[in-house]
Tab-separated table of C-alpha atoms in Angstrom:
chain	number	residue	atom	x	y	z
Q	3	MET	CA	-15.825	-23.596	29.020
Q	4	THR	CA	-13.894	-20.389	29.914
Q	5	ALA	CA	-14.036	-17.835	27.034
Q	6	ARG	CA	-10.479	-17.088	25.356
Q	7	LYS	CA	-9.491	-13.255	26.223
Q	8	ILE	CA	-8.387	-11.635	22.986
Q	9	LEU	CA	-6.689	-8.260	23.522
Q	10	THR	CA	-7.041	-6.246	20.086
Q	11	VAL	CA	-3.998	-3.072	19.874
Q	12	PHE	CA	-4.108	-0.604	17.206
Q	13	GLY	CA	-3.702	3.026	17.094
Q	14	THR	CA	-4.103	4.428	13.485
Q	15	ARG	CA	-7.366	5.302	11.242
Q	16	PRO	CA	-6.613	2.306	8.600
Q	17	GLU	CA	-5.716	-0.100	11.646
Q	18	ALA	CA	-9.269	1.095	13.319
Q	19	ILE	CA	-11.033	-0.015	10.093
Q	20	LYS	CA	-9.576	-2.870	9.193
Q	21	LEU	CA	-10.094	-4.185	12.460
Q	22	PHE	CA	-13.481	-2.849	13.982
Q	23	PRO	CA	-15.332	-5.705	11.908
Q	24	LEU	CA	-13.355	-8.183	13.925
Q	25	ILE	CA	-13.896	-6.594	17.121
Q	26	HIS	CA	-17.614	-6.426	16.455
Q	27	ALA	CA	-17.457	-10.161	15.716
Q	28	LEU	CA	-15.311	-10.824	19.023
Q	29	ASP	CA	-17.781	-9.062	21.197
Q	30	ALA	CA	-20.841	-10.841	19.865
Q	31	ASP	CA	-19.542	-14.581	20.334
Q	32	ASP	CA	-19.838	-15.607	23.718
Q	33	ARG	CA	-16.310	-17.895	23.112
Q	34	PHE	CA	-14.347	-14.736	23.856
Q	35	ASP	CA	-13.927	-12.191	26.112
Q	36	SER	CA	-12.874	-9.542	23.616
Q	37	ARG	CA	-10.505	-6.391	25.282
Q	38	VAL	CA	-9.306	-3.362	23.110
Q	39	CYS	CA	-6.183	-1.227	23.467
Q	40	VAL	CA	-5.584	1.913	21.191
Q	41	SER	CA	-2.230	3.760	21.203
Q	42	GLY	CA	-3.722	6.852	19.670
Q	43	GLN	CA	-1.000	6.652	17.252
Q	44	HIS	CA	-3.701	8.705	14.524
Q	45	ARG	CA	-5.632	10.844	17.290
Q	46	GLY	CA	-8.286	12.664	15.473
Q	47	MET	CA	-8.837	10.109	12.747
Q	48	LEU	CA	-8.573	6.985	14.799
Q	49	ASP	CA	-11.797	8.570	16.924
Q	50	GLN	CA	-13.736	9.666	14.148
Q	51	VAL	CA	-13.772	5.478	13.335
Q	52	LEU	CA	-14.174	4.338	16.668
Q	53	GLU	CA	-17.193	6.664	16.934
Q	54	ILE	CA	-18.895	5.325	14.010
Q	55	ALA	CA	-17.876	1.937	14.365
Q	56	GLY	CA	-19.184	2.019	18.155
Q	57	ILE	CA	-15.935	0.844	19.785
Q	58	ARG	CA	-15.423	1.929	23.107
Q	59	PRO	CA	-11.466	0.689	24.284
Q	60	ASP	CA	-10.752	-0.392	27.287
Q	61	HIS	CA	-7.333	1.296	27.185
Q	62	ASP	CA	-6.540	4.412	25.618
Q	63	LEU	CA	-2.693	5.292	25.747
Q	64	ASP	CA	-3.083	8.606	23.917
Q	65	LEU	CA	0.901	8.418	23.467
Q	66	MET	CA	1.123	10.807	20.562
Q	67	ARG	CA	3.236	14.061	20.782
Q	68	PRO	CA	3.898	16.699	18.104
Q	69	ASP	CA	6.988	16.296	16.230
Q	70	GLN	CA	7.810	12.714	17.960
Q	71	THR	CA	10.609	10.644	16.278
Q	72	LEU	CA	9.923	7.004	15.600
Q	73	ASP	CA	12.189	5.641	18.201
Q	74	ALA	CA	10.582	7.962	21.347
Q	75	LEU	CA	7.188	6.631	20.250
Q	76	THR	CA	8.312	2.899	19.652
Q	77	ALA	CA	9.978	3.138	23.229
Q	78	ALA	CA	6.401	4.541	24.612
Q	79	LEU	CA	4.366	1.980	22.753
Q	80	LEU	CA	6.467	-0.821	24.137
Q	81	THR	CA	5.939	0.134	27.867
Q	82	GLY	CA	2.547	1.367	27.544
Q	83	ILE	CA	1.230	-1.880	25.760
Q	84	GLY	CA	3.322	-3.570	27.944
Q	85	LYS	CA	1.484	-2.241	31.001
Q	86	VAL	CA	-1.679	-3.401	29.851
Q	87	LEU	CA	-0.637	-7.090	28.597
Q	88	ASP	CA	0.475	-7.277	32.515
Q	89	GLU	CA	-2.938	-5.985	33.690
Q	90	GLU	CA	-5.194	-8.026	31.030
Q	91	ARG	CA	-3.219	-11.022	30.792
Q	92	PRO	CA	-4.867	-12.214	27.539
Q	93	ASP	CA	-4.803	-15.372	25.704
Q	94	TRP	CA	-4.149	-13.606	22.530
Q	95	VAL	CA	-3.381	-11.036	20.985
Q	96	VAL	CA	-4.266	-9.629	17.774
Q	97	VAL	CA	-2.525	-6.606	15.577
Q	98	GLN	CA	-3.008	-5.854	12.265
Q	99	GLY	CA	-0.722	-4.564	9.306
Q	100	ASP	CA	2.224	-2.857	9.519
Q	101	THR	CA	2.394	0.422	12.004
Q	102	ALA	CA	4.426	1.007	15.243
Q	103	THR	CA	1.676	0.215	17.195
Q	104	ALA	CA	1.508	-3.307	15.384
Q	105	MET	CA	5.242	-3.946	15.630
Q	106	ALA	CA	5.348	-2.652	19.464
Q	107	GLY	CA	2.342	-4.473	20.417
Q	108	ALA	CA	3.229	-7.715	18.659
Q	109	LEU	CA	6.873	-7.494	20.407
Q	110	ALA	CA	5.384	-6.671	23.976
Q	111	ALA	CA	3.006	-9.752	23.890
Q	112	TYR	CA	6.149	-11.818	22.923
Q	113	TYR	CA	8.269	-10.685	25.418
Q	114	ARG	CA	5.637	-12.015	27.653
Q	115	LYS	CA	5.129	-15.343	25.429
Q	116	ILE	CA	1.541	-14.521	24.328
Q	117	PRO	CA	0.828	-15.642	20.926
Q	118	VAL	CA	0.309	-13.100	18.471
Q	119	ALA	CA	-2.338	-13.199	15.445
Q	120	HIS	CA	-1.298	-10.795	12.888
Q	121	VAL	CA	-3.924	-9.776	10.497
Q	122	GLU	CA	-2.931	-8.675	6.969
Q	123	ALA	CA	0.248	-10.649	7.376
Q	124	GLY	CA	2.628	-11.228	4.527
Q	125	LEU	CA	2.715	-8.167	2.658
Q	126	ARG	CA	5.998	-7.675	1.066
Q	127	SER	CA	7.483	-5.118	-1.365
Q	128	GLY	CA	10.822	-6.494	-1.160
Q	129	ASN	CA	12.387	-2.691	-0.268
Q	130	ILE	CA	13.277	-1.968	3.446
Q	131	HIS	CA	12.572	1.739	2.570
Q	132	HIS	CA	9.703	1.363	0.587
Q	133	PRO	CA	7.050	1.481	2.331
Q	134	TRP	CA	9.228	3.067	5.392
Q	135	PRO	CA	9.393	2.197	8.011
Q	136	GLU	CA	6.367	-0.183	7.453
Q	137	GLU	CA	8.135	-2.846	5.310
Q	138	VAL	CA	10.493	-3.874	8.354
Q	139	ASN	CA	7.577	-3.343	10.963
Q	140	ARG	CA	5.732	-6.444	9.168
Q	141	LYS	CA	8.841	-8.413	8.779
Q	142	ILE	CA	9.609	-7.858	12.744
Q	143	VAL	CA	5.709	-9.095	13.233
Q	144	GLY	CA	6.011	-11.991	10.731
Q	145	SER	CA	9.202	-13.435	12.644
Q	146	PHE	CA	7.440	-14.781	15.611
Q	147	ALA	CA	3.655	-14.319	15.083
Q	148	ALA	CA	1.971	-17.579	16.357
Q	149	LEU	CA	-0.919	-16.744	13.609
Q	150	HIS	CA	-0.590	-15.220	10.145
Q	151	LEU	CA	-3.576	-14.334	8.781
Q	152	ALA	CA	-2.954	-13.844	4.971
Q	153	PRO	CA	-4.960	-11.577	2.809
Q	154	THR	CA	-4.205	-12.982	-0.175
Q	155	GLU	CA	-1.878	-16.130	-1.856
Q	156	THR	CA	0.627	-13.850	-2.462
Q	157	ALA	CA	1.130	-12.907	0.912
Q	158	ALA	CA	0.856	-16.412	2.216
Q	159	GLU	CA	3.720	-17.317	-0.362
Q	160	ALA	CA	5.867	-14.397	0.881
Q	161	LEU	CA	5.551	-15.809	4.401
Q	162	ARG	CA	6.433	-19.255	3.171
Q	163	ARG	CA	9.569	-18.096	1.203
Q	164	GLU	CA	10.513	-16.214	4.722
Q	165	ASN	CA	10.308	-19.939	6.366
Q	166	VAL	CA	7.476	-19.203	8.077
Q	167	ASP	CA	5.600	-22.584	9.332
Q	168	PRO	CA	3.001	-23.142	6.751
Q	169	ALA	CA	0.958	-24.685	9.770
Q	170	THR	CA	0.166	-21.240	11.185
Q	171	ILE	CA	-0.653	-19.289	7.638
Q	172	TYR	CA	-4.197	-19.231	6.450
Q	173	VAL	CA	-5.298	-17.068	3.867
Q	174	THR	CA	-8.520	-15.412	4.995
Q	175	GLY	CA	-8.852	-12.109	2.745
Q	176	ASN	CA	-8.618	-8.584	3.497
Q	177	THR	CA	-11.008	-7.459	6.527
Q	178	VAL	CA	-11.205	-3.864	4.670
Q	179	ILE	CA	-13.764	-5.419	2.048
Q	180	ASP	CA	-15.534	-6.545	5.361
Q	181	ALA	CA	-15.608	-3.020	6.589
Q	182	LEU	CA	-16.253	-1.349	3.140
Q	183	HIS	CA	-19.846	-3.864	2.856
Q	184	TRP	CA	-20.412	-2.876	6.551
Q	185	VAL	CA	-19.838	1.244	6.180
Q	186	THR	CA	-21.883	1.307	2.718
Q	187	ALA	CA	-24.426	-0.779	4.018
Q	188	LYS	CA	-25.183	1.911	6.826
Q	189	VAL	CA	-24.625	5.185	4.752
Q	190	ALA	CA	-27.636	3.253	2.431
Q	191	ARG	CA	-29.468	3.094	5.644
Q	192	GLU	CA	-28.336	6.472	6.981
Q	193	PRO	CA	-27.581	8.906	4.135
Q	194	ALA	CA	-26.974	12.023	6.567
Q	195	LEU	CA	-23.461	10.130	7.581
Q	196	ALA	CA	-21.948	10.619	4.509
Q	197	SER	CA	-23.727	14.441	3.063
Q	198	GLY	CA	-20.842	16.312	3.929
Q	199	LEU	CA	-20.055	15.892	0.269
Q	200	ALA	CA	-22.728	17.186	-0.933
Q	201	HIS	CA	-21.699	21.042	-1.828
Q	202	LEU	CA	-18.792	19.381	-3.682
Q	203	GLU	CA	-20.788	17.113	-5.653
Q	204	ALA	CA	-22.725	20.087	-6.555
Q	205	ARG	CA	-20.280	22.609	-7.240
Q	206	PHE	CA	-18.427	19.757	-9.700
Q	207	ALA	CA	-21.396	18.458	-11.255
Q	208	GLY	CA	-20.615	16.950	-15.108
Q	209	LYS	CA	-16.914	16.865	-14.101
Q	210	ARG	CA	-15.155	13.306	-13.547
Q	211	ILE	CA	-13.747	13.491	-10.143
Q	212	ILE	CA	-10.527	12.198	-9.688
Q	213	GLY	CA	-10.204	11.462	-5.679
Q	214	MET	CA	-6.908	11.609	-3.995
Q	215	THR	CA	-4.793	10.703	-1.108
Q	216	SER	CA	-0.758	11.216	0.080
Q	217	HIS	CA	1.254	11.166	3.236
Q	218	ARG	CA	3.531	8.627	2.821
Q	219	ARG	CA	6.739	9.486	4.154
Q	220	GLU	CA	9.041	8.455	1.340
Q	221	ASN	CA	7.103	11.019	-0.953
Q	222	PHE	CA	8.020	13.903	1.649
Q	223	GLY	CA	9.713	16.763	-0.071
Q	224	GLU	CA	10.405	16.224	-4.238
Q	225	GLY	CA	7.982	13.400	-4.394
Q	226	MET	CA	5.454	15.803	-2.696
Q	227	GLU	CA	5.930	18.871	-4.697
Q	228	ALA	CA	6.090	16.806	-8.361
Q	229	ILE	CA	2.657	14.959	-7.399
Q	230	ALA	CA	0.858	18.588	-6.390
Q	231	GLU	CA	2.400	19.483	-10.217
Q	232	ALA	CA	0.634	16.662	-11.556
Q	233	VAL	CA	-2.465	17.089	-9.837
Q	234	THR	CA	-2.135	20.959	-11.298
Q	235	ARG	CA	-2.040	19.957	-14.532
Q	236	LEU	CA	-5.072	17.446	-14.361
Q	237	ALA	CA	-6.883	19.870	-13.121
Q	238	ALA	CA	-6.585	22.042	-15.868
Q	239	ARG	CA	-8.753	20.100	-17.716
Q	240	ALA	CA	-12.292	21.661	-18.074
Q	241	ASP	CA	-14.036	17.853	-17.665
Q	242	VAL	CA	-11.919	16.814	-14.464
Q	243	ALA	CA	-12.301	18.170	-10.577
Q	244	VAL	CA	-10.108	16.904	-7.646
Q	245	ILE	CA	-11.015	16.297	-4.331
Q	246	PHE	CA	-8.121	15.979	-1.835
Q	247	PRO	CA	-8.454	15.246	1.530
Q	248	VAL	CA	-5.149	16.534	2.954
Q	249	HIS	CA	-3.260	14.673	5.376
Q	250	LEU	CA	-2.833	16.180	8.798
Q	251	ASN	CA	1.263	15.796	8.655
Q	252	PRO	CA	2.733	18.651	8.041
Q	253	ASN	CA	4.879	17.430	5.504
Q	254	VAL	CA	2.064	16.846	3.546
Q	255	ARG	CA	-0.009	20.258	3.919
Q	256	ALA	CA	2.812	22.501	3.562
Q	257	VAL	CA	3.224	21.259	0.005
Q	258	MET	CA	-0.250	21.130	-1.017
Q	259	ASN	CA	-1.383	24.445	0.482
Q	260	ALA	CA	1.697	26.420	-1.311
Q	261	ARG	CA	1.101	24.725	-4.416
Q	262	LEU	CA	-2.872	23.881	-4.950
Q	263	PRO	CA	-4.538	27.193	-3.669
Q	264	ASP	CA	-7.448	28.475	-4.798
Q	265	LEU	CA	-7.810	26.588	-8.125
Q	266	ASP	CA	-11.164	26.218	-9.237
Q	267	ASN	CA	-11.365	22.357	-9.845
Q	268	ILE	CA	-9.307	21.573	-6.814
Q	269	ALA	CA	-10.977	20.927	-3.531
Q	270	LEU	CA	-8.463	20.797	-0.503
Q	271	ILE	CA	-10.573	19.690	2.241
Q	272	GLU	CA	-10.172	18.220	5.778
Q	273	PRO	CA	-9.391	14.253	6.433
Q	274	LEU	CA	-12.746	12.432	6.228
Q	275	ASP	CA	-14.162	10.199	8.233
Q	276	TYR	CA	-14.923	6.685	6.957
Q	277	PRO	CA	-18.655	7.232	5.512
Q	278	HIS	CA	-17.400	10.192	3.728
Q	279	PHE	CA	-14.472	8.571	2.719
Q	280	ALA	CA	-16.570	5.494	1.238
Q	281	ARG	CA	-18.909	8.413	-0.503
Q	282	LEU	CA	-15.527	9.705	-2.174
Q	283	LEU	CA	-14.342	6.659	-3.812
Q	284	ASP	CA	-18.290	5.710	-4.753
Q	285	ILE	CA	-18.344	9.294	-6.765
Q	286	SER	CA	-15.012	9.445	-8.124
Q	287	THR	CA	-14.033	8.343	-11.343
Q	288	LEU	CA	-10.386	7.016	-10.614
Q	289	MET	CA	-8.162	7.201	-7.428
Q	290	LEU	CA	-4.496	9.007	-7.027
Q	291	THR	CA	-3.003	7.863	-4.008
Q	292	ASP	CA	0.123	6.738	-2.172
Q	293	SER	CA	-1.991	4.700	0.593
Q	294	GLY	CA	-2.238	0.917	1.103
Q	295	GLY	CA	-5.448	0.712	2.181
Q	296	VAL	CA	-7.017	2.590	-0.958
Q	297	GLN	CA	-5.387	-0.073	-3.515
Q	298	GLU	CA	-7.876	-2.417	-1.515
Q	299	GLU	CA	-10.866	-0.325	-1.210
Q	300	ALA	CA	-11.349	1.243	-4.586
Q	301	PRO	CA	-11.210	-2.248	-6.515
Q	302	ALA	CA	-14.529	-3.295	-4.636
Q	303	LEU	CA	-16.220	-0.607	-5.946
Q	304	GLY	CA	-14.828	-0.763	-9.411
Q	305	LYS	CA	-12.220	2.611	-9.359
Q	306	PRO	CA	-8.759	2.531	-10.978
Q	307	VAL	CA	-6.275	3.085	-8.772
Q	308	LEU	CA	-2.941	5.035	-9.617
Q	309	VAL	CA	-0.381	4.380	-7.052
Q	310	MET	CA	2.006	6.989	-6.388
Q	311	ARG	CA	5.077	5.163	-5.308
Q	312	GLU	CA	7.925	3.085	-6.677
Q	313	THR	CA	7.034	-0.182	-5.059
Q	314	THR	CA	4.268	-1.550	-3.445
Q	315	GLU	CA	3.217	-4.667	-0.719
Q	316	ARG	CA	0.267	-5.186	-2.184
Q	317	PRO	CA	1.181	-6.612	-6.219
Q	318	GLU	CA	-2.001	-8.480	-6.326
Q	319	GLY	CA	-3.680	-5.101	-7.569
Q	320	VAL	CA	-1.057	-4.946	-10.471
Q	321	GLU	CA	-1.102	-8.131	-11.887
Q	322	ALA	CA	-5.297	-8.384	-11.227
Q	323	GLY	CA	-4.830	-5.065	-13.394
Q	324	THR	CA	-7.211	-3.072	-10.759
Q	325	ALA	CA	-4.073	-0.800	-9.581
Q	326	LYS	CA	-0.747	0.762	-11.535
Q	327	LEU	CA	2.176	1.950	-9.912
Q	328	VAL	CA	2.928	5.522	-11.672
Q	329	GLY	CA	5.805	6.669	-8.808
Q	330	THR	CA	5.761	10.459	-8.013
Q	331	ASP	CA	7.124	11.609	-11.994
Q	332	ALA	CA	4.658	14.309	-12.635
Q	333	ASP	CA	4.689	13.342	-16.291
Q	334	ARG	CA	3.738	9.600	-15.911
Q	335	ILE	CA	1.414	10.606	-13.368
Q	336	VAL	CA	-0.512	13.129	-15.698
Q	337	ALA	CA	-0.045	10.662	-18.672
Q	338	GLN	CA	-1.747	7.205	-16.737
Q	339	ALA	CA	-4.423	9.795	-15.673
Q	340	THR	CA	-4.967	11.210	-19.026
Q	341	ARG	CA	-5.337	7.846	-20.524
Q	342	LEU	CA	-7.712	6.468	-18.421
Q	343	LEU	CA	-9.665	9.552	-18.956
Q	344	ASP	CA	-9.115	9.785	-22.675
Q	345	ASP	CA	-9.713	5.718	-23.439
Q	346	PRO	CA	-12.763	3.722	-22.471
Q	347	GLU	CA	-11.532	0.189	-23.212
Q	348	ALA	CA	-8.377	1.383	-21.261
Q	349	TYR	CA	-10.497	2.429	-18.138
Q	350	ALA	CA	-13.350	-0.258	-18.520
Q	351	ALA	CA	-9.929	-3.039	-18.270
Q	352	MET	CA	-9.078	-1.471	-14.833
Q	353	ALA	CA	-12.658	-1.107	-13.511
Q	354	ARG	CA	-14.135	-4.343	-14.453
Q	355	ALA	CA	-10.972	-6.287	-13.134
Q	356	HIS	CA	-11.550	-8.877	-10.560
Q	357	ASN	CA	-10.630	-7.558	-6.707
Q	358	PRO	CA	-8.047	-9.902	-5.755
Q	359	PHE	CA	-8.317	-8.629	-1.953
Q	360	GLY	CA	-11.328	-10.922	-0.613
Q	361	ASP	CA	-15.056	-11.337	-0.658
Q	362	GLY	CA	-15.850	-9.714	2.246
Q	363	ARG	CA	-15.757	-13.373	4.516
Q	364	ALA	CA	-12.273	-12.217	6.173
Q	365	VAL	CA	-13.518	-11.734	9.506
Q	366	GLU	CA	-15.609	-15.018	9.862
Q	367	ARG	CA	-12.664	-16.748	8.996
Q	368	ILE	CA	-10.443	-15.263	11.379
Q	369	VAL	CA	-12.720	-15.640	14.113
Q	370	GLU	CA	-13.085	-19.353	13.832
Q	371	LEU	CA	-9.157	-19.598	13.544
Q	372	LEU	CA	-8.920	-17.566	16.590
Q	373	ALA	CA	-11.584	-20.345	18.489
Q	374	ARG	CA	-9.279	-23.002	17.564
């Protein structure tokens, strides 16, 4: 039997994290001829994940340019991925999530009548500007994908409400849990992979660590200023330290470098590779984030998540009690973090809540669906 050719297309660090376990599984399965195309949408951060996971792309478009507009990026993605599709002529194209790479890769496949499998399908916030432009990217892919691989029943139901054919929707769990299990086991075998935080662990010994990430476009400007104020106030506590890998985007760096320099209880550090980020999750008491992936990852390690956004396309965490929406109001961020730090019962309720995002077997389910 001829192997089914699968082209997996991605370009950002979160996409790489959520897809490398699937690529590993496809490579190991004789039923598939697995090919990989990366756009380079997150160049440095993407390469870190590729190296750790041992993924060597068959095609690297390296499309990012300084201050590139979304329409210029989308045009380059659409034509660049289109050329790869014409060369490879795959049986299926796999994309993940909500990035410009996922949307353009899926659209290029649709133009060639190649079926698209959408990993992490069906996430919806209900607001096309939050997250922006990710909400619309997901809706575009969801309008024509042939296989919708929903991480949760909530996501599957969102697709059904949009009149997606129920026969094409499958609840698989989220591949980020598969990835987290993989990297945690790898670090256990090779501790040196995540030893780069040891100096901060020693510096903040005896303090409760708040891990933090922030990078969303809708928070640029006043939102980032308010987040910086909240972090400053929280770090004024003698029992707290904040470790903040600062995103490379200048809209984040300019604010944080100006507002949070040289504070004893705050460590502004460079973006972390995946093993070190898993270590940050492990040593943190709680996470402050506007990231989507952290809302899924932190609960897998029993860490409460305060989400610095007004809406989330991952309501399952809020409903389960693992996450709480706090927006970008400094007073609210400080109040909710203080509650978790000072109220053991409130903390335990979030830390022990069931993680709704999967059991670590999502990849296994997706592989079998693609084999059909």
